[in-house]
GROMACS .gro file of C-alpha atoms in nm:
model
  274
    1UNK     CA    1  -2.161  -1.278  -1.118
    2UNK     CA    2  -2.112  -1.474  -1.441
    3UNK     CA    3  -2.165  -1.263  -1.752
    4UNK     CA    4  -2.321  -1.562  -1.933
    5UNK     CA    5  -2.591  -1.568  -1.663
    6UNK     CA    6  -2.681  -1.206  -1.740
    7UNK     CA    7  -2.712  -1.279  -2.114
    8UNK     CA    8  -2.969  -1.552  -2.054
    9UNK     CA    9  -3.157  -1.425  -1.746
   10UNK     CA   10  -3.273  -1.090  -1.614
   11UNK     CA   11  -3.128  -1.079  -1.260
   12UNK     CA   12  -3.341  -0.873  -1.022
   13UNK     CA   13  -3.349  -0.799  -0.651
   14UNK     CA   14  -3.167  -0.983  -0.374
   15UNK     CA   15  -3.401  -1.214  -0.180
   16UNK     CA   16  -3.163  -1.395   0.049
   17UNK     CA   17  -2.809  -1.427   0.169
   18UNK     CA   18  -2.608  -1.729   0.288
   19UNK     CA   19  -2.261  -1.816   0.407
   20UNK     CA   20  -2.104  -1.822   0.061
   21UNK     CA   21  -2.324  -1.606  -0.152
   22UNK     CA   22  -2.644  -1.427  -0.236
   23UNK     CA   23  -2.979  -1.538  -0.380
   24UNK     CA   24  -3.150  -1.318  -0.638
   25UNK     CA   25  -3.486  -1.334  -0.809
   26UNK     CA   26  -3.441  -1.374  -1.184
   27UNK     CA   27  -3.644  -1.417  -1.504
   28UNK     CA   28  -3.600  -1.600  -1.830
   29UNK     CA   29  -3.747  -1.415  -2.130
   30UNK     CA   30  -3.936  -1.728  -2.244
   31UNK     CA   31  -4.079  -1.818  -1.902
   32UNK     CA   32  -4.370  -1.662  -1.715
   33UNK     CA   33  -4.250  -1.763  -1.365
   34UNK     CA   34  -3.956  -1.619  -1.172
   35UNK     CA   35  -3.659  -1.830  -1.060
   36UNK     CA   36  -3.410  -1.808  -0.777
   37UNK     CA   37  -3.044  -1.764  -0.865
   38UNK     CA   38  -2.786  -1.858  -0.605
   39UNK     CA   39  -2.460  -1.671  -0.678
   40UNK     CA   40  -2.168  -1.816  -0.485
   41UNK     CA   41  -1.845  -1.616  -0.439
   42UNK     CA   42  -1.559  -1.865  -0.471
   43UNK     CA   43  -1.323  -1.638  -0.279
   44UNK     CA   44  -1.526  -1.715   0.036
   45UNK     CA   45  -1.452  -2.088   0.014
   46UNK     CA   46  -1.188  -2.147   0.275
   47UNK     CA   47  -1.097  -2.516   0.232
   48UNK     CA   48  -1.153  -2.833   0.030
   49UNK     CA   49  -1.466  -2.920   0.229
   50UNK     CA   50  -1.629  -2.593   0.125
   51UNK     CA   51  -1.531  -2.653  -0.237
   52UNK     CA   52  -1.674  -3.007  -0.225
   53UNK     CA   53  -2.004  -2.873  -0.093
   54UNK     CA   54  -2.004  -2.616  -0.372
   55UNK     CA   55  -1.961  -2.888  -0.635
   56UNK     CA   56  -2.213  -3.124  -0.475
   57UNK     CA   57  -2.514  -2.895  -0.497
   58UNK     CA   58  -2.556  -2.876  -0.877
   59UNK     CA   59  -2.423  -3.228  -0.933
   60UNK     CA   60  -2.677  -3.399  -0.710
   61UNK     CA   61  -2.969  -3.171  -0.793
   62UNK     CA   62  -2.916  -3.236  -1.165
   63UNK     CA   63  -2.921  -3.612  -1.104
   64UNK     CA   64  -3.229  -3.601  -0.878
   65UNK     CA   65  -3.441  -3.351  -1.076
   66UNK     CA   66  -3.718  -3.345  -1.158
   67UNK     CA   67  -3.900  -3.481  -0.854
   68UNK     CA   68  -4.210  -3.309  -0.706
   69UNK     CA   69  -4.053  -3.290  -0.360
   70UNK     CA   70  -3.691  -3.205  -0.445
   71UNK     CA   71  -3.580  -2.852  -0.532
   72UNK     CA   72  -3.549  -2.832  -0.910
   73UNK     CA   73  -3.237  -2.701  -1.085
   74UNK     CA   74  -3.257  -2.532  -1.424
   75UNK     CA   75  -2.915  -2.386  -1.512
   76UNK     CA   76  -2.555  -2.361  -1.391
   77UNK     CA   77  -2.305  -2.093  -1.487
   78UNK     CA   78  -1.945  -2.083  -1.368
   79UNK     CA   79  -1.631  -1.877  -1.415
   80UNK     CA   80  -1.313  -1.832  -1.211
   81UNK     CA   81  -1.482  -1.614  -0.949
   82UNK     CA   82  -1.845  -1.722  -0.921
   83UNK     CA   83  -2.076  -2.021  -0.945
   84UNK     CA   84  -2.436  -1.932  -1.027
   85UNK     CA   85  -2.718  -2.190  -0.991
   86UNK     CA   86  -3.067  -2.121  -1.122
   87UNK     CA   87  -3.329  -2.294  -0.910
   88UNK     CA   88  -3.704  -2.295  -0.872
   89UNK     CA   89  -3.822  -2.008  -0.651
   90UNK     CA   90  -3.961  -2.105  -0.313
   91UNK     CA   91  -4.134  -1.923  -0.030
   92UNK     CA   92  -3.900  -1.742   0.214
   93UNK     CA   93  -4.025  -1.942   0.517
   94UNK     CA   94  -3.886  -2.297   0.571
   95UNK     CA   95  -4.030  -2.589   0.765
   96UNK     CA   96  -3.837  -2.456   1.067
   97UNK     CA   97  -4.047  -2.138   1.058
   98UNK     CA   98  -4.365  -2.345   1.047
   99UNK     CA   99  -4.257  -2.562   1.340
  100UNK     CA  100  -4.181  -2.255   1.550
  101UNK     CA  101  -4.511  -2.079   1.469
  102UNK     CA  102  -4.771  -2.358   1.464
  103UNK     CA  103  -4.832  -2.698   1.623
  104UNK     CA  104  -4.896  -2.982   1.376
  105UNK     CA  105  -5.191  -3.218   1.386
  106UNK     CA  106  -5.111  -3.584   1.314
  107UNK     CA  107  -5.276  -3.546   0.970
  108UNK     CA  108  -5.061  -3.240   0.884
  109UNK     CA  109  -4.744  -3.410   1.009
  110UNK     CA  110  -4.824  -3.731   0.820
  111UNK     CA  111  -4.880  -3.540   0.494
  112UNK     CA  112  -4.549  -3.355   0.523
  113UNK     CA  113  -4.338  -3.649   0.635
  114UNK     CA  114  -4.480  -3.865   0.355
  115UNK     CA  115  -4.366  -3.610   0.098
  116UNK     CA  116  -4.024  -3.586   0.260
  117UNK     CA  117  -3.989  -3.967   0.272
  118UNK     CA  118  -4.085  -3.986  -0.093
  119UNK     CA  119  -3.804  -3.743  -0.175
  120UNK     CA  120  -3.561  -3.938   0.042
  121UNK     CA  121  -3.666  -4.271  -0.110
  122UNK     CA  122  -3.605  -4.123  -0.458
  123UNK     CA  123  -3.257  -4.015  -0.351
  124UNK     CA  124  -3.178  -4.357  -0.204
  125UNK     CA  125  -3.299  -4.541  -0.517
  126UNK     CA  126  -3.042  -4.337  -0.713
  127UNK     CA  127  -2.765  -4.408  -0.460
  128UNK     CA  128  -2.762  -4.065  -0.297
  129UNK     CA  129  -2.777  -3.995   0.078
  130UNK     CA  130  -2.862  -3.637   0.175
  131UNK     CA  131  -2.690  -3.653   0.519
  132UNK     CA  132  -2.818  -3.317   0.645
  133UNK     CA  133  -3.198  -3.339   0.666
  134UNK     CA  134  -3.328  -3.071   0.898
  135UNK     CA  135  -3.623  -2.827   0.889
  136UNK     CA  136  -3.401  -2.543   0.759
  137UNK     CA  137  -3.338  -2.746   0.443
  138UNK     CA  138  -3.706  -2.810   0.371
  139UNK     CA  139  -3.867  -2.540   0.160
  140UNK     CA  140  -4.213  -2.484   0.005
  141UNK     CA  141  -4.289  -2.368  -0.348
  142UNK     CA  142  -4.560  -2.119  -0.447
  143UNK     CA  143  -4.813  -2.405  -0.445
  144UNK     CA  144  -4.709  -2.500  -0.091
  145UNK     CA  145  -4.544  -2.822  -0.208
  146UNK     CA  146  -4.258  -2.949   0.010
  147UNK     CA  147  -3.912  -2.930  -0.148
  148UNK     CA  148  -3.601  -3.099  -0.005
  149UNK     CA  149  -3.305  -2.865  -0.066
  150UNK     CA  150  -2.932  -2.815   0.012
  151UNK     CA  151  -2.741  -3.119  -0.109
  152UNK     CA  152  -2.401  -2.978  -0.015
  153UNK     CA  153  -2.334  -3.265   0.230
  154UNK     CA  154  -2.478  -3.540   0.006
  155UNK     CA  155  -2.275  -3.849  -0.073
  156UNK     CA  156  -2.288  -4.151  -0.304
  157UNK     CA  157  -2.344  -4.499  -0.167
  158UNK     CA  158  -2.447  -4.831  -0.316
  159UNK     CA  159  -2.307  -5.167  -0.425
  160UNK     CA  160  -2.238  -5.243  -0.060
  161UNK     CA  161  -2.040  -4.924  -0.014
  162UNK     CA  162  -2.094  -4.739   0.311
  163UNK     CA  163  -2.016  -4.379   0.405
  164UNK     CA  164  -1.786  -4.214   0.659
  165UNK     CA  165  -1.734  -3.867   0.800
  166UNK     CA  166  -1.912  -3.658   1.062
  167UNK     CA  167  -2.165  -3.438   0.880
  168UNK     CA  168  -2.508  -3.319   0.981
  169UNK     CA  169  -2.665  -3.098   1.249
  170UNK     CA  170  -2.665  -3.176   1.625
  171UNK     CA  171  -3.035  -3.249   1.689
  172UNK     CA  172  -3.083  -3.449   1.369
  173UNK     CA  173  -2.762  -3.647   1.320
  174UNK     CA  174  -2.774  -4.028   1.365
  175UNK     CA  175  -2.568  -4.189   1.645
  176UNK     CA  176  -2.358  -4.408   1.412
  177UNK     CA  177  -2.230  -4.090   1.244
  178UNK     CA  178  -2.113  -3.950   1.577
  179UNK     CA  179  -1.957  -4.282   1.681
  180UNK     CA  180  -1.725  -4.264   1.379
  181UNK     CA  181  -1.854  -4.585   1.229
  182UNK     CA  182  -1.920  -4.658   0.866
  183UNK     CA  183  -2.287  -4.590   0.801
  184UNK     CA  184  -2.561  -4.628   0.542
  185UNK     CA  185  -2.831  -4.415   0.388
  186UNK     CA  186  -3.051  -4.494   0.689
  187UNK     CA  187  -2.897  -4.190   0.859
  188UNK     CA  188  -3.153  -3.993   0.655
  189UNK     CA  189  -3.440  -4.195   0.801
  190UNK     CA  190  -3.318  -4.118   1.151
  191UNK     CA  191  -3.320  -3.745   1.067
  192UNK     CA  192  -3.671  -3.772   0.922
  193UNK     CA  193  -3.785  -3.947   1.240
  194UNK     CA  194  -3.643  -3.669   1.455
  195UNK     CA  195  -3.822  -3.417   1.237
  196UNK     CA  196  -4.152  -3.606   1.278
  197UNK     CA  197  -4.103  -3.621   1.657
  198UNK     CA  198  -4.053  -3.243   1.665
  199UNK     CA  199  -4.358  -3.178   1.444
  200UNK     CA  200  -4.578  -3.387   1.678
  201UNK     CA  201  -4.436  -3.255   2.006
  202UNK     CA  202  -4.265  -2.919   1.950
  203UNK     CA  203  -3.945  -3.048   2.115
  204UNK     CA  204  -3.649  -3.259   1.994
  205UNK     CA  205  -3.619  -3.617   2.123
  206UNK     CA  206  -3.257  -3.563   2.232
  207UNK     CA  207  -3.132  -3.231   2.365
  208UNK     CA  208  -2.873  -3.058   2.584
  209UNK     CA  209  -2.729  -2.719   2.669
  210UNK     CA  210  -2.440  -2.756   2.421
  211UNK     CA  211  -2.360  -2.944   2.104
  212UNK     CA  212  -2.153  -3.193   2.309
  213UNK     CA  213  -2.447  -3.265   2.542
  214UNK     CA  214  -2.681  -3.305   2.248
  215UNK     CA  215  -2.435  -3.550   2.083
  216UNK     CA  216  -2.417  -3.751   2.410
  217UNK     CA  217  -2.796  -3.771   2.424
  218UNK     CA  218  -2.814  -3.879   2.057
  219UNK     CA  219  -2.557  -4.154   2.116
  220UNK     CA  220  -2.754  -4.285   2.417
  221UNK     CA  221  -3.066  -4.269   2.197
  222UNK     CA  222  -3.301  -4.312   2.493
  223UNK     CA  223  -3.624  -4.238   2.306
  224UNK     CA  224  -3.907  -4.126   2.532
  225UNK     CA  225  -4.257  -3.995   2.488
  226UNK     CA  226  -4.337  -3.764   2.784
  227UNK     CA  227  -4.699  -3.826   2.872
  228UNK     CA  228  -4.771  -3.456   2.920
  229UNK     CA  229  -4.670  -3.383   2.558
  230UNK     CA  230  -4.758  -3.710   2.381
  231UNK     CA  231  -5.089  -3.780   2.560
  232UNK     CA  232  -5.291  -3.706   2.246
  233UNK     CA  233  -5.046  -3.863   1.997
  234UNK     CA  234  -5.169  -4.199   1.860
  235UNK     CA  235  -4.996  -4.533   1.931
  236UNK     CA  236  -4.943  -4.572   1.553
  237UNK     CA  237  -4.747  -4.248   1.528
  238UNK     CA  238  -4.528  -4.349   1.824
  239UNK     CA  239  -4.474  -4.692   1.668
  240UNK     CA  240  -4.344  -4.533   1.347
  241UNK     CA  241  -4.117  -4.303   1.549
  242UNK     CA  242  -3.964  -4.600   1.730
  243UNK     CA  243  -3.891  -4.768   1.397
  244UNK     CA  244  -3.733  -4.458   1.243
  245UNK     CA  245  -3.545  -4.333   1.549
  246UNK     CA  246  -3.395  -4.677   1.617
  247UNK     CA  247  -3.037  -4.683   1.747
  248UNK     CA  248  -2.969  -5.018   1.577
  249UNK     CA  249  -2.952  -4.912   1.213
  250UNK     CA  250  -2.988  -5.276   1.097
  251UNK     CA  251  -3.338  -5.272   1.252
  252UNK     CA  252  -3.419  -4.913   1.156
  253UNK     CA  253  -3.677  -4.868   0.884
  254UNK     CA  254  -3.570  -4.773   0.533
  255UNK     CA  255  -3.751  -4.480   0.368
  256UNK     CA  256  -3.956  -4.729   0.162
  257UNK     CA  257  -4.058  -4.922   0.475
  258UNK     CA  258  -4.159  -4.602   0.653
  259UNK     CA  259  -4.381  -4.506   0.356
  260UNK     CA  260  -4.565  -4.839   0.395
  261UNK     CA  261  -4.633  -4.792   0.767
  262UNK     CA  262  -5.011  -4.781   0.846
  263UNK     CA  263  -4.988  -4.432   1.000
  264UNK     CA  264  -4.838  -4.290   0.680
  265UNK     CA  265  -5.070  -4.488   0.450
  266UNK     CA  266  -5.379  -4.365   0.640
  267UNK     CA  267  -5.266  -4.003   0.642
  268UNK     CA  268  -5.220  -3.995   1.021
  269UNK     CA  269  -5.560  -4.146   1.095
  270UNK     CA  270  -5.450  -4.497   1.198
  271UNK     CA  271  -5.485  -4.610   1.557
  272UNK     CA  272  -5.486  -4.985   1.493
  273UNK     CA  273  -5.145  -5.134   1.399
  274UNK     CA  274  -5.284  -5.474   1.295
   0.00000   0.00000   0.00000
């Protein structure tokens, strides 16, 4: 742990542990609220990809903060052995925990996906693609506000520049990523669409018994709405899903377009698309 961190913050108990380090609760003497401090052990970074992820997190969070739906960064400390990042403290349960424990009404799903799309649209306006949107990376602060986190796989785009490289998580990755093509920031919209599908149904739109089978299903992108599960889901919600989980990325909605869809604008109440 960096000694300069200890001179500025009171570091308290461990509250989480990840692949590369540990998260502690910490306090600043001039602040009334606690923070989270992610302490990363550089000796656990095995290759250049790990090191790039390590550098991405504070770099992109500093650019994107503050935004009400993006995890806020406050301080960064680094020495030869550790990188310590002071972040806003969130609840221990992620969106994944909420999906597992409770079904979502259309109104609840619309409220959450709107906040997520607002965060994504903010990233895209600044030329940043997240590239690993999934429920594990969506946190909630003490006021229950959604916070997009973990920018380790983020990448710059813009000025006509596309991105390459297979990054992401099996259920949520866009088909153009798996096909090895150059791709745009719309990979994030695909991931948001998959998240919305899961919130409304409790199941992913593309699945298999292994990562390879999931990837094959994603590449086929045969989007279906099983009547047994989607019987009570409105036509407007399904229309938005088709436009976000669209295999042709030139026809896929942008985050800004998704935010203007009637189902989002009405808070999940719309049934008429005209």
